[in-house]
C-alpha positions as a Python dict, from the first residue, in 0.01 Angstrom:
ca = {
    (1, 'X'): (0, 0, 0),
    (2, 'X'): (83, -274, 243),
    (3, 'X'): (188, -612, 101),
    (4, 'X'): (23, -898, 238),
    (5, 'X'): (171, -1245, 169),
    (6, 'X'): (-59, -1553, 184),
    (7, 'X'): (75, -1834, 385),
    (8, 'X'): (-22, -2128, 156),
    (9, 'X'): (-3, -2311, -94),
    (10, 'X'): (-314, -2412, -95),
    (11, 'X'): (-531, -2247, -373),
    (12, 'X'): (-869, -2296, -246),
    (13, 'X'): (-756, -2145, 71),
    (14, 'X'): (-583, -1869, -107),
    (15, 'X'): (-900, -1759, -296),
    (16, 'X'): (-1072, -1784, -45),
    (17, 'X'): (-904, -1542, 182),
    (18, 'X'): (-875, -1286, -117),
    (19, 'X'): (-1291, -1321, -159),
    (20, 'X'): (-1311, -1292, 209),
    (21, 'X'): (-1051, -999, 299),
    (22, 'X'): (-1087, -695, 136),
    (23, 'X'): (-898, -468, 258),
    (24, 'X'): (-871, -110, 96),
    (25, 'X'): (-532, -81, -61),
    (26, 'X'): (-397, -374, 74),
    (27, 'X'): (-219, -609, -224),
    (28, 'X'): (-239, -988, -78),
    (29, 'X'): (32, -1203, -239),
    (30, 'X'): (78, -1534, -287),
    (31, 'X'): (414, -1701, -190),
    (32, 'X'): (484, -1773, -512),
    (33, 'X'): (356, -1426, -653),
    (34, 'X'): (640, -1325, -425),
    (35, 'X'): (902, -1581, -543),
    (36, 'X'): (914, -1769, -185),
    (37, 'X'): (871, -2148, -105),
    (38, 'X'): (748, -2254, 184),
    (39, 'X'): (718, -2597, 346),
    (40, 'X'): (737, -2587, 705),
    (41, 'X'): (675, -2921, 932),
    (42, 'X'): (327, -2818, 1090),
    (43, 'X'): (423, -3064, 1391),
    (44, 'X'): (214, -2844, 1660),
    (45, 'X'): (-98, -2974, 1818),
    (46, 'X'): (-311, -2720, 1775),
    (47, 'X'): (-452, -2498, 1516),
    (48, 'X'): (-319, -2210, 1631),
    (49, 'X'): (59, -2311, 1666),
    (50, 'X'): (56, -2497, 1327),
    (51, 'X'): (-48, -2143, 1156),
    (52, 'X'): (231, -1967, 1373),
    (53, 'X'): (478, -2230, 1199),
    (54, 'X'): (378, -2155, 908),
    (55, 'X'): (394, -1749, 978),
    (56, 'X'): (708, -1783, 1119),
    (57, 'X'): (859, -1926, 867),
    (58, 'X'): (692, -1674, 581),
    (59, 'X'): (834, -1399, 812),
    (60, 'X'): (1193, -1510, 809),
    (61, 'X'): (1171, -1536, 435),
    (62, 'X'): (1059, -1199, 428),
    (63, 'X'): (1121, -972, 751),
    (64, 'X'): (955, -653, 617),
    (65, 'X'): (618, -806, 482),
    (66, 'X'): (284, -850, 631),
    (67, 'X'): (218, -1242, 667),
    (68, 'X'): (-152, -1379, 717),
    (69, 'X'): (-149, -1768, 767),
    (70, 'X'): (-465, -1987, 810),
    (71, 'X'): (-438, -2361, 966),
    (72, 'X'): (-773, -2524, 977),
    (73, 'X'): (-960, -2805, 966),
    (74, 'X'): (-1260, -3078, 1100),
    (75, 'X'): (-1322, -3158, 1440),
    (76, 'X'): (-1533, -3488, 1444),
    (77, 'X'): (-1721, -3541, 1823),
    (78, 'X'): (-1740, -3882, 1785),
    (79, 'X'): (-1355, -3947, 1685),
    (80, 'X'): (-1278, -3751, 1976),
    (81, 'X'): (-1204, -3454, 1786),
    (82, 'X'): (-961, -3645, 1478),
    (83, 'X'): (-876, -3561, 1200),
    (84, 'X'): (-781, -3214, 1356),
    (85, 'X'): (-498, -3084, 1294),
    (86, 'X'): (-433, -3417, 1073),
    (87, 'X'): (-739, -3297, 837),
    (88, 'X'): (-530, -3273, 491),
    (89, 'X'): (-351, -3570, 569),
    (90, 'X'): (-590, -3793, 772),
    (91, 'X'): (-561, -4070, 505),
    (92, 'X'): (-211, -4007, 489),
    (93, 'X'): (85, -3748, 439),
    (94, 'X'): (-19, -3722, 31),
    (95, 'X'): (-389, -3796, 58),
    (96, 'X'): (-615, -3685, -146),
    (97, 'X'): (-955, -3466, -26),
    (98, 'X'): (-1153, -3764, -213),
    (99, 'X'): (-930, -4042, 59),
    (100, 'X'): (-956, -3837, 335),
    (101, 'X'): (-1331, -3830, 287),
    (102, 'X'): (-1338, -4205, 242),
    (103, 'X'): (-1159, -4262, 565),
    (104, 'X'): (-1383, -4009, 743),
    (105, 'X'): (-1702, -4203, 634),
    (106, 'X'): (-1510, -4545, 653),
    (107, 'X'): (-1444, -4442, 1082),
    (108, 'X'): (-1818, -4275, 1094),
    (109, 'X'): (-1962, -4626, 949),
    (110, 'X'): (-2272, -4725, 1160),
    (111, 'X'): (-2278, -4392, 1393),
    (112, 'X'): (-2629, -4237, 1379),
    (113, 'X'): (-2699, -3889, 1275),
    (114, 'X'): (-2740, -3738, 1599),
    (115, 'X'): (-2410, -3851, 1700),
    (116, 'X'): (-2235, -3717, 1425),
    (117, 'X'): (-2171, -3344, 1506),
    (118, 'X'): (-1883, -3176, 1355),
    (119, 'X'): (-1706, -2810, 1299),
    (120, 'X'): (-1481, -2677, 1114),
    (121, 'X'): (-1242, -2499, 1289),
    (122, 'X'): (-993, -2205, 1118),
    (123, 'X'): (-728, -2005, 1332),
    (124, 'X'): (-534, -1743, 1148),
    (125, 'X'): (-232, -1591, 1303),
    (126, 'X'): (-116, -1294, 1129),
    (127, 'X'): (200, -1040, 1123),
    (128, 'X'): (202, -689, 991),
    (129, 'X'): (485, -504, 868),
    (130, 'X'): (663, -426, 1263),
    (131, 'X'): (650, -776, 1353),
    (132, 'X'): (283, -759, 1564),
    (133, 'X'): (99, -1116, 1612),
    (134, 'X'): (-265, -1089, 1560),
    (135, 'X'): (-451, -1406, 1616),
    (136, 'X'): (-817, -1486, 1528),
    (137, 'X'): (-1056, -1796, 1545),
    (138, 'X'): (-1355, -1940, 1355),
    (139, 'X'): (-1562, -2250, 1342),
    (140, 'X'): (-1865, -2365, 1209),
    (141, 'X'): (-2091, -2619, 1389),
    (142, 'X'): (-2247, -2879, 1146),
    (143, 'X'): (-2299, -3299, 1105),
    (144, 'X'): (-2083, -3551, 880),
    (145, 'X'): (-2302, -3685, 644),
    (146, 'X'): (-2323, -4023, 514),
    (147, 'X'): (-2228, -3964, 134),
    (148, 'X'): (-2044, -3670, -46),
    (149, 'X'): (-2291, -3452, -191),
    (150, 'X'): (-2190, -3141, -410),
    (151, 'X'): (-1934, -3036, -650),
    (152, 'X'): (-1823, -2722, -518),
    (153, 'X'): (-1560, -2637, -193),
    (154, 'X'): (-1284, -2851, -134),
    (155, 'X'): (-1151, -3107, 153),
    (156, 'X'): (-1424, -3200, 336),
    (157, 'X'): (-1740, -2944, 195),
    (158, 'X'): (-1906, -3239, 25),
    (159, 'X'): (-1979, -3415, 362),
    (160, 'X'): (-2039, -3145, 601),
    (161, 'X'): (-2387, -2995, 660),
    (162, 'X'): (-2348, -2717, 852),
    (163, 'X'): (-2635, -2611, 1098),
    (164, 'X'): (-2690, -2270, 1005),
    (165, 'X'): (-2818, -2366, 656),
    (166, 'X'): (-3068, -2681, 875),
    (167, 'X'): (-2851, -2900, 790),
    (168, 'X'): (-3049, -2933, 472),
    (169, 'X'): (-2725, -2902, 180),
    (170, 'X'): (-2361, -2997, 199),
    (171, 'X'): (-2087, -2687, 180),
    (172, 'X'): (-2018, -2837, -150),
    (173, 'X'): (-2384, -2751, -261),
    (174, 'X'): (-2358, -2390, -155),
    (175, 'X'): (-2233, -2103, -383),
    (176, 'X'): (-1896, -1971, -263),
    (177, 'X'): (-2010, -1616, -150),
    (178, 'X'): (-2311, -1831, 87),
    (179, 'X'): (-2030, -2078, 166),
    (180, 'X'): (-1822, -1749, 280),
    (181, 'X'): (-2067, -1564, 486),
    (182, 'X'): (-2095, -1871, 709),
    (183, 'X'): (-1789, -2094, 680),
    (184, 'X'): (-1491, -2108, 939),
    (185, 'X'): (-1233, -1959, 767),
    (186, 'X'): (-1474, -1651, 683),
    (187, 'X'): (-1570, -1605, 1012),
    (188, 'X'): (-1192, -1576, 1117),
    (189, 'X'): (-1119, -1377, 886),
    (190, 'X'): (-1424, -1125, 977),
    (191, 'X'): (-1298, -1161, 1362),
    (192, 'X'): (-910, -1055, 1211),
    (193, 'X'): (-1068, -774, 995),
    (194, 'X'): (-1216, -663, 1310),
    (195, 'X'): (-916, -639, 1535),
    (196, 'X'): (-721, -433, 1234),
    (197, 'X'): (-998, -185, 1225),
}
């Protein structure tokens, strides 16, 4: 059975992917289920290189393990795409997801709905066991809201409405299996699950 280690150290993210990815006889790990730390400096500029960092650096930690690492985060239209790759730490390098939210309605203050248009945006690159890069992208269009609503998700759920539910409930109002079948980091996950098959 394949051993999968988990790129983060995030545990929202990490139980997310293990709702999300089921994989027959696959045993997902989290770094420190495996005894590793990891820390790298996620200084790309893109989704996509900032989860290669932090596969990389899984990988040299463990050369004969699967790695599966997820960089993601909220592309606001009329910031001209911020926070970005900056989401966890848009309010700074320790912020919490309750300062980051207040900064991302603080910048949004006096932009009408219409011109608040958002998505979340999840890229996870992956390595199996030989070393092969497999690299898969999901997003989820939605609007920024004007007050958190919801007690459920994480980072930025409370103020996103996504489109697909009419923009009618937050991600933070959702249950986690709805929030799954629609959310960025599911759909990337369904696109990897995909490519493996």
């Amino acid at each position: 059975m394949p051993t999968v280690v988990i790129a983060s150290n995030n545990k929202h993210k990490v139980s997310e992917i293990r709702q999300i990815l089921d994989f027959d006889g696959w045993d997902f790990k989290t770094l420190a289920e495996m005894g590793l730390a990891s820390d790298p400096d996620e200084n790309a500029q893109t989704f996509e290189g900032n989860a290669r960092i932090k596969a990389q650096a899984v990988r040299t930690l463990c050369p004969d393990c699967a790695v599966l690492a997820d960089d993601s985060g909220l592309v606001v239209d009329a910031l001209d795409g911020r926070p970005g790759v900056y989401s966890s730490r848009f309010a700074g390098e320790d912020a919490t997801d309750a300062e980051n939210n207040q900064l991302l309605l603080a910048e949004l203050d006096g932009v009408a709905e219409q011109d608040r248009t958002a998505r979340f945006v999840c890229t996870i690159v992956f390595y199996d066991e030989q070393g092969n890069e497999f690299v898969a992208e999901g997003s989820v269009e939605g609007i920024i809201g004007t007050e958190e609503c919801g007690a459920g998700g994480f980072g930025y759920d409370p103020l996103f409405y996504p489109d697909v539910f009419g923009r009618t409930c937050s991600m933070a109002e959702v249950a986690p299996e709805d929030k799954n079948r629609v959310s960025h980091r599911g759909n990337a996950l369904r696109a990897l699950k995909k490519m493996m098959q």
